[in-house]
Amino acid sequence: MENRFQASGLQIHNVNKWYPGDVHAVIDMNMEIEQGEFIVFVGPSGCGKTTLLRMIAGLEGISSGEVIMDGRIVNRVPPKKRDIAMVFQNYALYPNMKVKDNIAFPLKMRHTGKQETAVRVAEVAEKLELNTMLDRKPGALSGGQRQRVALARSMVREPKLFLMDEPLANLDAKLRVEMRREIITLQRELGVTTIYVTHDQIEAMTMGTRIAVMNGGVLQQFGTPQEIYQHPANLFVAGFIGSPNMNLWNTEFVSDDGRCFLTLGDARIPIGKSSFPVDQLQEPLKAGIRPEHIELVEPDTCGAIQMTISILENTGREIAIFLAASGKPDLAIVTDADFSGQPGQAVYVRLKQEKIHIFNAETGKALR
Amino acid sequence: MKKILLRQRKKQWDEHDYKAPWKERIVPWMFLAPSLFVVSVMVLLPLLDAFRRSFFFAVSNQFVGLQNYISVLGNSAFKLAAANTAKFIAVCIPLLLVISLAVALMLTAFQEKRGIFKTSFLVPMAIPVASIVLLWRVIFHRNGLLNGIRALWDAAPVDWIGSAASFGVLVFAYLWKNFGYDMVLWLSGISAINPALYEAAQIDGAGSVKRFVKITLPNLMPTLFTVAVLSLLNSFKVFREAYLIAGSYPDDSIYMLQHLFNNWFSNLDVDKMCAGAVMMALLVFILIMLLQKIMNRGDSV
């Protein structure tokens, strides 16, 4: 299909949202979003991601700052003039209208001709495999079908911006994966800038061209999935993205005889000095390492640490092993599915030192 | 409706070949028994008795077939009363529905202080008819308040209660008494509409009028049925106001069916009264069924 959509750029400048009662829901938000990007807002409940989305949609007032679309400040522009389309978490289909009327609604509201409306509805219904249910009402559809209708309704027009507020949250796991791919495919095809809100880090990682991780109304990090995963900007991002979670522990930087170590409880992990801002290493530190960067090794390997298996989680493709040892923090690692250990058994692990992240324990900021 | 549901239920039971033990089956009847007993004694039996009496002469207790019905239908007082009642319903119910819906929408728009307004609009329901009628008399009397105010503009006094204008007074009294109740019903209907629908419509490009027509109205159809039926039933209760304002023989314009029944009752015309009552009950039943049918059709389109 030809690309009949106009892409658009979106800037968010110092946007704040206060709710009555001094609730500061969104704090000094800044983002530059390019045309055609698929942006994911991710964060725990109450982090302000939906509020920010609704401010972009115009459903929520902007307390201070500016939202700029196509170079125009739209703070005071009503939603219907912003040329956007939105998919809601509970779909918000019009229950009194048939599927085809639901899909045609945005066109009718903009006084599109009857013939063109019919053509467009048929086109989008075809694409989303809704042809057979056009004459049904939303009440007679399954969750996945409703989801498709909601998508069709948002796509039938030529919006400059798609907004999606946790559209897959109400679907079962299998359907969610399918719809995820479908949405990505459609977005790539149409090339419309999309903002997608979710609390699911898998959705965020798989769908976004860039991810905005938020917490407590503050933007924690804004970057590609790789950047966010490999170089988390702070402790929150490090802990939020990735499953099992990144291993994090309180550590100290020890310099001994010209060699450098990080403590892991009562153990020491040798570490190259060169890549550290040494002057910042005196403050309380936290170290972090992803489970896949800890290897199981033979007992006589240099730097091997002995630990005991406490829990095994087998997903079929891989096994997550949770380890404990006296005097050391607990660690989680992932290994191949053919691992045959049992809980209670002793194993030896080695941390890949070049993969260790170091954070300032007070500010949470990543030092490396 | 209920019967059909019960039959369906029974069919399902039969299909599943499930029969609850009698101990379980008797439980619902035990819960129903007290109210069923009272309703039978107070409502159902008298209704059946009225139905029986409508085919007999009151004095001789002799079976006369449809004779009572024929004489009632030929009675000029009945024709007047029936016409007045029909006119009253035709005027009041649409008026009431529209006014109460309009006020409910206004209250919905009010974010704060809604409670105070809601309560104050409900006050009329709490005031006994007999006492408020005194106020209506003060206002609408020939030498009453309204005429006093009109006199300020040198308007000729109107006999609000003794003339055809009394129909307007009655309409006013009915609206005053019932619109708070209907408004609360509308409010609950409005609050049951998913607010996300309005947001979706806003984004889809619908202005406030379009949102009202395309979302609020269609989603209020079930409420409309409830409100319409209750208003219809309440409209028969307006007799109290009419009777207390203007007595047994009011102006022709507000001579209602209930006046007629009341007078038949005091004259011991029990046979005619029963025939009239049966017809009226039948009519109300048909009206409600009709309403339901229309609503159901509107729902499925």
XYZ file of C-alpha atoms in Angstrom:
669
model
C 0.000 0.000 0.000
C 1.204 3.504 -0.743
C 2.062 5.674 2.161
C -0.832 8.118 2.263
C -0.104 9.417 5.740
C 1.664 12.602 6.596
C 4.308 12.035 9.212
C 4.873 14.610 11.875
C 7.383 15.760 14.435
C 6.500 16.301 18.056
C 8.341 18.259 20.686
C 7.642 18.323 24.390
C 9.229 21.238 26.213
C 9.371 21.488 30.014
C 5.900 20.046 30.369
C 4.473 19.839 33.875
C 1.199 18.589 35.226
C -0.174 19.432 38.638
C -3.391 17.950 39.888
C -5.422 19.636 42.624
C -3.993 18.825 46.023
C -0.425 19.549 44.874
C 0.066 16.271 43.053
C 2.903 16.773 40.614
C 2.115 14.055 38.083
C 4.505 15.027 35.302
C 7.710 16.911 36.045
C 9.754 18.951 33.571
C 9.296 16.561 30.681
C 11.427 17.141 27.598
C 11.328 15.040 24.438
C 12.085 15.457 20.766
C 10.208 12.947 18.655
C 11.041 12.566 14.993
C 8.616 11.844 12.198
C 7.619 8.214 11.831
C 9.117 7.073 15.117
C 7.488 4.462 17.331
C 7.912 5.849 20.824
C 7.046 3.795 23.871
C 6.349 5.372 27.245
C 7.049 2.760 29.857
C 7.050 2.835 33.631
C 5.232 1.508 36.672
C 1.645 2.499 37.460
C 1.312 6.145 38.391
C 4.553 7.212 36.713
C 2.768 9.842 34.623
C 3.008 8.070 31.272
C -0.730 8.054 30.605
C -1.070 11.626 31.852
C 1.595 12.753 29.406
C -0.111 10.871 26.571
C -3.427 12.489 27.442
C -1.784 15.898 27.460
C -0.440 15.221 23.981
C -3.963 14.163 22.958
C -5.452 17.326 24.447
C -7.670 15.420 26.870
C -5.739 16.790 29.811
C -4.709 20.383 30.383
C -1.029 21.290 30.379
C -0.070 23.044 33.636
C 3.121 24.517 32.228
C 5.421 23.957 29.277
C 4.644 23.393 25.634
C 3.590 20.580 23.365
C 4.610 21.379 19.802
C 3.297 19.518 16.781
C 4.687 20.395 13.368
C 6.226 23.520 14.775
C 2.936 24.755 16.230
C 2.228 25.033 19.948
C -0.936 23.016 20.509
C -1.444 23.544 24.265
C -4.810 25.174 23.693
C -5.871 23.311 20.580
C -8.840 20.995 21.250
C -8.300 17.285 20.545
C -10.427 17.240 17.437
C -8.217 19.858 15.786
C -4.934 18.145 16.645
C -5.313 15.612 13.846
C -4.553 12.625 16.006
C -6.036 9.190 16.535
C -6.084 7.334 19.797
C -6.626 3.763 20.928
C -7.860 3.446 24.488
C -7.116 0.726 26.987
C -10.759 -0.373 27.184
C -11.140 0.322 23.430
C -13.955 2.875 23.956
C -15.977 1.527 21.049
C -19.391 3.112 20.622
C -21.670 0.321 21.896
C -24.739 1.574 20.048
C -23.066 1.521 16.639
C -22.197 -1.359 14.359
C -18.564 -2.112 13.716
C -18.638 -0.361 10.350
C -20.183 2.745 11.883
C -17.592 2.725 14.626
C -14.835 2.634 12.046
C -16.524 5.254 9.885
C -17.192 7.617 12.798
C -14.009 9.730 12.510
C -14.662 10.159 8.784
C -18.310 11.086 9.281
C -17.347 13.649 11.884
C -15.107 15.262 9.298
C -17.791 15.223 6.649
C -16.106 12.793 4.317
C -18.253 11.785 1.350
C -20.358 8.628 1.622
C -18.544 6.847 -1.155
C -15.082 7.658 0.081
C -16.082 6.631 3.599
C -17.308 3.266 2.388
C -14.124 2.678 0.408
C -11.879 3.583 3.312
C -13.819 1.479 5.796
C -13.659 -1.510 3.471
C -9.948 -0.958 2.953
C -9.072 -0.797 6.617
C -11.440 -3.641 7.506
C -9.717 -5.784 4.917
C -6.341 -5.001 6.374
C -7.437 -5.886 9.909
C -9.542 -8.887 8.860
C -12.777 -7.393 10.068
C -14.785 -7.851 6.843
C -17.031 -10.553 8.250
C -18.082 -8.638 11.346
C -18.835 -5.182 9.977
C -22.539 -5.507 10.744
C -22.099 -6.697 14.297
C -22.098 -4.554 17.376
C -19.060 -4.311 19.655
C -20.898 -6.231 22.377
C -20.905 -9.316 20.152
C -17.147 -9.302 19.598
C -14.286 -10.908 21.488
C -11.571 -8.841 23.155
C -9.153 -9.302 20.287
C -11.772 -8.350 17.723
C -12.714 -5.224 19.660
C -9.054 -4.348 19.748
C -8.931 -4.630 15.971
C -11.983 -2.425 15.591
C -10.391 0.195 17.826
C -7.240 0.059 15.699
C -9.285 0.251 12.513
C -11.127 3.297 13.816
C -7.868 5.061 14.548
C -6.338 4.140 11.193
C -9.253 4.946 8.944
C -8.355 8.599 8.870
C -4.970 10.032 8.021
C -3.841 11.264 11.403
C -0.484 12.869 12.025
C -0.064 11.004 15.265
C -1.216 7.697 16.718
C -1.632 7.552 20.468
C -2.111 4.179 22.116
C -2.857 3.849 25.793
C -2.041 0.290 26.902
C -4.091 -1.132 24.030
C -3.050 -4.723 24.675
C -3.434 -4.767 28.451
C -6.798 -6.524 28.365
C -5.820 -9.323 25.994
C -4.547 -12.768 26.881
C -0.836 -13.472 26.512
C -0.940 -15.231 23.145
C -3.175 -12.647 21.512
C -1.032 -9.906 22.951
C 2.041 -11.209 21.153
C 0.124 -11.492 17.886
C -1.353 -7.998 18.134
C 2.041 -6.615 19.086
C 3.466 -7.791 15.773
C 0.417 -6.611 13.914
C 0.665 -3.115 15.354
C 4.372 -2.911 14.555
C 3.781 -4.078 10.998
C 0.952 -1.605 10.467
C 2.936 1.258 11.920
C 5.971 0.553 9.745
C 3.673 0.316 6.747
C 1.877 3.590 7.437
C 4.871 5.467 8.752
C 2.804 7.511 11.173
C 4.486 8.772 14.323
C 3.184 6.652 17.160
C 3.271 7.007 20.909
C 2.522 3.842 22.776
C 2.004 3.656 26.528
C 2.619 0.420 28.393
C 3.812 -0.876 31.730
C 5.087 -4.039 30.064
C 8.836 -3.879 29.480
C 8.693 -6.651 26.876
C 6.251 -4.609 24.823
C 8.458 -1.592 25.259
C 11.617 -3.387 24.181
C 10.063 -5.173 21.208
C 7.935 -2.367 19.796
C 9.708 0.914 20.315
C 12.212 2.530 18.032
C 12.896 4.585 21.117
C 11.748 4.096 24.682
C 10.991 6.725 27.303
C 11.342 5.181 30.743
C 9.468 7.172 33.357
C 9.130 7.000 37.085
C 7.423 9.321 39.545
C 6.561 11.787 36.778
C 10.219 12.148 35.767
C 11.764 10.994 32.504
C 14.515 8.577 33.538
C 15.982 7.759 30.170
C 15.012 8.246 26.545
C 16.778 6.067 24.023
C 16.750 3.070 21.738
C 15.991 -0.332 23.290
C 19.676 -1.252 22.986
C 20.838 1.889 24.768
C 18.316 1.403 27.528
C 19.234 -2.233 28.015
C 22.977 -1.966 27.645
C 23.571 1.430 29.166
C 20.858 2.165 31.717
C 21.189 5.754 32.832
C 20.377 5.060 36.450
C 19.421 2.466 39.006
C 15.707 2.716 38.247
C 16.113 1.971 34.547
C 18.604 -0.780 35.306
C 16.168 -2.464 37.668
C 13.017 -1.861 35.625
C 14.105 -3.170 32.241
C 15.168 -6.786 31.902
C 13.807 -10.041 33.224
C 15.013 -11.537 35.483
C 16.027 -8.176 36.915
C 19.568 -6.930 36.836
C 21.512 -8.084 39.892
C 22.236 -5.036 42.044
C 24.294 -4.914 45.214
C 26.079 -2.434 47.429
C 29.736 -2.425 46.572
C 33.029 -0.773 47.384
C 35.888 0.082 45.119
C 39.098 -1.363 46.469
C 42.540 -0.594 45.131
C 45.178 -3.030 46.255
C 48.716 -3.198 45.001
C 47.857 -1.399 41.798
C 45.037 -3.780 41.064
C 41.418 -2.799 41.376
C 38.499 -4.744 42.766
C 34.805 -4.346 43.383
C 33.453 -6.105 46.410
C 30.646 -8.622 46.079
C 29.863 -9.160 49.759
C 33.030 -10.717 51.130
C 34.307 -11.616 47.671
C 36.332 -9.411 45.357
C 35.891 -9.077 41.636
C 38.970 -7.910 39.763
C 38.238 -5.029 37.476
C 40.135 -2.915 34.982
C 40.757 0.594 36.295
C 40.966 2.451 33.038
C 37.276 2.916 32.336
C 36.373 4.408 35.723
C 36.022 7.985 36.783
C 38.149 7.225 39.842
C 37.373 10.461 41.645
C 33.712 9.458 41.917
C 34.383 6.033 43.332
C 34.690 7.137 46.941
C 30.970 7.654 47.351
C 28.611 4.795 48.266
C 28.299 2.669 45.175
C 26.013 0.065 43.757
C 27.116 -2.445 41.191
C 24.841 -4.208 38.747
C 25.154 -7.039 36.281
C 22.586 -8.680 34.053
C 21.855 -12.370 34.699
C 23.135 -13.411 31.289
C 26.539 -11.885 32.034
C 27.262 -14.292 34.861
C 28.655 -17.631 33.751
C 28.741 -21.005 35.402
C 32.377 -22.121 35.551
C 34.563 -24.966 36.763
C 35.594 -24.722 40.455
C 39.254 -24.103 39.608
C 38.646 -21.160 37.262
C 40.306 -17.914 38.229
C 37.803 -15.603 40.011
C 35.193 -18.316 40.506
C 32.771 -17.680 43.348
C 31.026 -20.533 45.108
C 27.277 -20.172 45.643
C 24.308 -22.417 46.349
C 21.264 -22.856 44.140
C 18.110 -21.739 45.941
C 15.483 -21.729 43.182
C 15.360 -22.854 39.560
C 12.907 -21.371 37.057
C 12.713 -23.338 33.840
C 11.055 -21.525 30.953
C 11.881 -24.332 28.528
C 14.218 -22.208 26.432
C 16.437 -21.250 29.324
C 16.692 -21.667 33.054
C 16.887 -18.837 35.542
C 18.946 -19.860 38.552
C 18.695 -17.929 41.792
C 21.836 -18.265 43.884
C 22.582 -17.521 47.494
C 25.720 -17.657 49.630
C 26.493 -16.476 53.127
C 28.267 -13.137 53.168
C 27.291 -12.370 49.582
C 24.255 -10.806 47.916
C 21.845 -13.123 46.101
C 22.407 -13.396 42.370
C 20.192 -14.444 39.481
C 21.693 -15.957 36.366
C 20.279 -17.447 33.195
C 21.686 -20.504 31.557
C 20.871 -23.064 28.875
C 17.879 -25.303 29.346
C 20.084 -28.379 29.563
C 21.435 -27.335 32.965
C 20.873 -30.231 35.325
C 21.564 -28.836 38.801
C 19.220 -29.111 41.745
C 18.337 -26.644 44.514
C 20.840 -26.939 47.371
C 23.676 -27.849 45.048
C 26.862 -25.760 45.059
C 27.942 -24.105 41.801
C 30.740 -21.744 40.778
C 30.092 -18.545 38.910
C 32.181 -15.834 37.329
C 31.004 -12.301 36.614
C 32.058 -10.851 33.269
C 33.800 -7.819 34.661
C 33.456 -5.720 31.504
C 29.656 -6.028 31.782
C 29.419 -4.692 35.328
C 27.538 -1.411 35.723
C 28.391 0.943 38.539
C 25.950 3.447 39.993
C 26.159 6.143 42.592
C 24.059 4.620 45.370
C 22.688 7.996 46.477
C 21.798 9.705 43.208
C 21.268 6.440 41.333
C 23.209 7.822 38.383
C 25.231 5.403 36.284
C 28.984 5.939 36.514
C 29.760 3.314 33.947
C -40.957 -11.466 29.501
C -40.308 -13.188 32.784
C -42.318 -16.149 31.646
C -40.227 -16.510 28.520
C -37.069 -16.348 30.565
C -38.390 -18.943 32.958
C -39.335 -21.192 30.107
C -35.880 -20.849 28.615
C -34.349 -21.620 31.969
C -36.545 -24.678 32.311
C -35.526 -25.833 28.876
C -31.884 -25.466 29.759
C -32.445 -27.460 32.894
C -34.195 -30.172 30.977
C -31.401 -30.280 28.444
C -28.820 -30.702 31.116
C -31.025 -33.250 32.745
C -30.470 -31.531 36.044
C -33.047 -31.492 38.746
C -32.292 -29.843 42.039
C -33.372 -31.799 45.101
C -36.723 -30.601 46.407
C -35.081 -29.115 49.463
C -33.206 -26.727 47.210
C -36.157 -26.062 44.966
C -38.354 -25.020 47.844
C -35.922 -22.382 49.106
C -36.837 -19.611 46.647
C -40.515 -20.171 47.374
C -39.893 -19.821 51.072
C -38.196 -16.492 50.479
C -41.046 -15.407 48.219
C -43.829 -16.618 50.465
C -44.319 -13.580 52.738
C -44.464 -10.985 49.973
C -46.414 -13.312 47.724
C -48.994 -13.744 50.442
C -49.389 -10.014 51.039
C -49.457 -9.193 47.334
C -52.081 -11.895 46.770
C -54.366 -10.693 49.512
C -53.925 -6.998 48.854
C -53.554 -6.843 45.065
C -54.091 -10.019 43.100
C -57.301 -11.254 44.725
C -58.999 -7.833 44.659
C -57.956 -7.500 41.020
C -59.529 -10.849 40.178
C -62.598 -9.867 42.164
C -62.855 -6.591 40.256
C -62.518 -8.530 37.029
C -65.367 -10.833 38.110
C -67.561 -7.973 39.262
C -67.165 -6.214 35.941
C -69.374 -8.911 34.389
C -72.134 -8.706 37.026
C -74.746 -6.171 38.050
C -73.753 -4.700 41.380
C -77.258 -4.716 42.817
C -78.721 -8.037 41.744
C -75.395 -9.819 41.360
C -76.647 -11.135 38.056
C -74.320 -12.068 35.176
C -74.683 -9.536 32.381
C -71.759 -10.297 30.116
C -70.225 -7.175 28.570
C -73.187 -4.958 29.505
C -71.134 -2.977 32.058
C -68.381 -2.327 29.538
C -70.843 -1.122 26.953
C -72.525 1.288 29.324
C -69.168 2.600 30.538
C -67.957 3.205 26.990
C -71.185 5.016 26.192
C -70.983 7.148 29.323
C -70.188 10.778 28.490
C -68.421 11.338 31.789
C -66.161 8.402 30.989
C -65.419 9.785 27.543
C -64.521 13.153 29.028
C -62.376 11.621 31.766
C -60.601 9.269 29.386
C -59.921 12.072 26.923
C -58.616 14.326 29.694
C -56.388 11.632 31.090
C -55.007 10.828 27.649
C -54.410 14.507 26.956
C -52.734 14.909 30.327
C -50.388 11.990 29.671
C -49.651 13.144 26.134
C -48.706 16.621 27.354
C -46.963 15.802 30.611
C -44.752 12.844 29.827
C -42.814 14.310 26.900
C -42.524 17.598 28.780
C -41.325 15.859 31.916
C -38.815 13.685 30.064
C -37.314 16.622 28.228
C -37.134 18.950 31.226
C -35.684 16.361 33.592
C -33.129 15.267 30.991
C -32.109 18.858 30.343
C -31.627 19.530 34.050
C -29.751 16.245 34.507
C -27.377 17.225 31.705
C -26.848 20.629 33.273
C -26.090 19.017 36.613
C -23.652 16.639 34.957
C -21.824 19.626 33.549
C -21.592 21.046 37.071
C -18.597 19.384 38.636
C -18.974 20.872 42.102
C -22.016 21.448 44.278
C -23.923 18.901 42.281
C -25.108 17.231 45.461
C -26.869 20.322 46.762
C -28.817 20.799 43.546
C -29.659 17.149 43.303
C -31.021 17.103 46.831
C -32.993 20.301 46.436
C -34.603 18.985 43.263
C -35.622 15.875 45.161
C -37.340 17.780 47.978
C -40.735 17.855 46.194
C -40.897 14.077 46.515
C -40.626 14.313 50.276
C -43.408 16.872 50.706
C -46.842 15.303 51.230
C -49.290 16.168 48.490
C -51.913 17.315 50.984
C -49.638 20.010 52.362
C -48.187 21.257 49.111
C -51.671 21.562 47.705
C -52.315 24.287 50.258
C -49.488 26.238 48.659
C -50.904 25.683 45.194
C -54.211 27.014 46.444
C -52.549 30.117 47.844
C -50.744 30.711 44.588
C -53.496 29.838 42.128
C -56.561 31.084 43.986
C -58.673 33.713 42.278
C -57.383 36.230 44.818
C -54.080 34.393 45.155
C -50.446 35.201 44.705
C -50.201 34.718 40.956
C -53.141 36.953 40.224
C -51.731 39.447 42.702
C -48.506 39.581 40.739
C -50.406 39.820 37.460
C -52.330 42.719 38.929
C -49.076 44.688 39.088
C -49.235 44.800 35.301
C -52.958 45.487 35.400
C -53.710 42.059 33.960
C -57.197 40.751 34.544
C -57.322 38.048 37.205
C -57.625 34.492 35.914
C -59.591 31.810 37.692
C -56.724 29.311 37.603
C -58.542 26.553 39.415
C -62.122 26.940 38.244
C -61.482 27.347 34.508
C -59.762 25.535 31.656
C -56.532 27.033 32.960
C -56.654 24.430 35.708
C -55.244 21.928 33.247
C -52.074 24.002 33.189
C -52.025 24.123 36.978
C -52.287 20.360 37.124
C -49.501 19.924 34.587
C -47.362 22.262 36.641
C -48.108 20.373 39.862
C -47.209 17.069 38.209
C -43.968 18.377 36.750
C -42.993 19.972 40.029
C -43.566 16.782 41.921
C -41.950 14.305 39.526
C -39.123 15.962 37.710
C -36.596 15.539 40.539
C -37.126 11.816 40.574
C -36.810 11.497 36.819
C -33.754 13.689 36.892
C -32.039 11.343 39.339
C -32.846 8.421 37.058
C -31.355 10.290 34.107
C -28.291 11.203 36.162
C -27.630 7.583 36.974
C -28.095 6.697 33.316
C -25.663 9.413 32.275
C -23.070 8.404 34.834
C -23.240 4.826 33.551
C -21.879 5.944 30.167
C -18.181 5.207 29.846
C -16.405 8.608 29.907
C -13.778 7.221 27.528
C -16.482 7.232 24.837
C -16.624 11.012 25.029
C -12.864 11.269 24.860
C -12.733 8.921 21.890
C -15.431 10.956 20.157
C -13.583 14.176 20.920
C -10.467 12.814 19.268
C -12.511 11.419 16.388
C -13.647 14.978 15.761
C -17.112 15.169 17.305
C -18.212 18.505 18.747
C -20.399 18.761 21.834
C -23.683 18.545 19.911
C -22.518 15.520 17.939
C -21.310 13.869 21.134
C -24.719 14.383 22.681
C -26.594 13.020 19.692
C -24.252 10.140 18.903
C -23.245 9.017 22.370
C -25.375 10.398 25.183
C -28.788 9.875 23.604
C -28.311 6.361 22.207
C -26.727 5.179 25.431
C -29.625 6.573 27.441
C -32.222 4.444 25.657
C -32.524 1.882 28.477
C -32.924 4.713 30.965
C -35.547 6.301 28.747
C -37.686 3.186 29.073
C -37.474 3.172 32.860
C -38.156 6.874 33.143
C -41.051 6.757 30.691
C -42.783 3.845 32.408
C -42.374 5.306 35.876
C -43.587 8.703 34.705
C -46.566 7.075 33.082
C -47.472 5.278 36.295
C -46.891 8.413 38.339
C -49.107 10.390 36.010
C -52.077 8.416 37.318
C -51.252 9.563 40.809
C -51.801 13.203 39.915
C -55.412 12.680 40.934
C -54.430 13.519 44.491
C -53.422 17.015 43.476
C -56.446 17.484 41.259
C -58.817 16.232 43.913
C -57.326 18.254 46.734
C -57.154 21.444 44.704
C -60.562 21.291 43.054
C -62.663 18.612 44.772
C -64.827 15.797 43.362
C -66.295 17.815 40.500
C -63.516 20.065 39.174
C -63.463 21.995 35.957
C -64.144 19.845 32.885
C -60.562 20.217 31.739
C -59.144 18.301 34.697
C -61.875 15.766 35.214
C -59.701 12.646 35.260
C -60.553 8.961 35.153
C -59.835 8.787 38.857
C -62.471 11.450 39.526
C -64.930 9.304 37.700
C -63.931 6.174 39.599
C -64.081 8.065 42.844
C -67.576 9.301 42.106
C -68.742 5.888 40.951
C -67.357 4.504 44.173
C -69.235 6.972 46.331
C -72.408 6.276 44.328
C -71.839 2.530 44.741
C -71.650 2.036 40.954
C -69.262 -0.794 41.644
C -69.986 -2.693 38.432
C -69.154 0.218 36.153
C -66.158 1.095 38.235
C -64.779 -2.423 37.904
C -65.345 -2.470 34.160
C -63.565 0.881 33.839
C -60.732 -0.247 36.084
C -60.210 -3.432 34.106
C -60.068 -1.467 30.871
C -57.626 1.001 32.306
C -55.379 -1.696 33.750
C -55.403 -3.403 30.371
C -54.561 -0.174 28.588
C -51.643 0.611 30.883
C -50.352 -2.912 30.455
C -50.562 -2.642 26.672
C -48.883 0.766 26.739
C -45.944 -0.552 28.746
C -45.597 -3.586 26.497
C -45.655 -1.292 23.498
C -42.990 0.940 24.995
C -40.816 -2.044 25.694
C -41.226 -3.293 22.171
C -40.253 0.049 20.707
C -37.234 0.232 22.999
C -36.131 -3.269 22.120
C -36.363 -2.508 18.459
C -34.416 0.703 18.909
C -31.794 -1.263 20.767
C -31.229 -3.887 18.139
C -30.919 -1.569 15.144
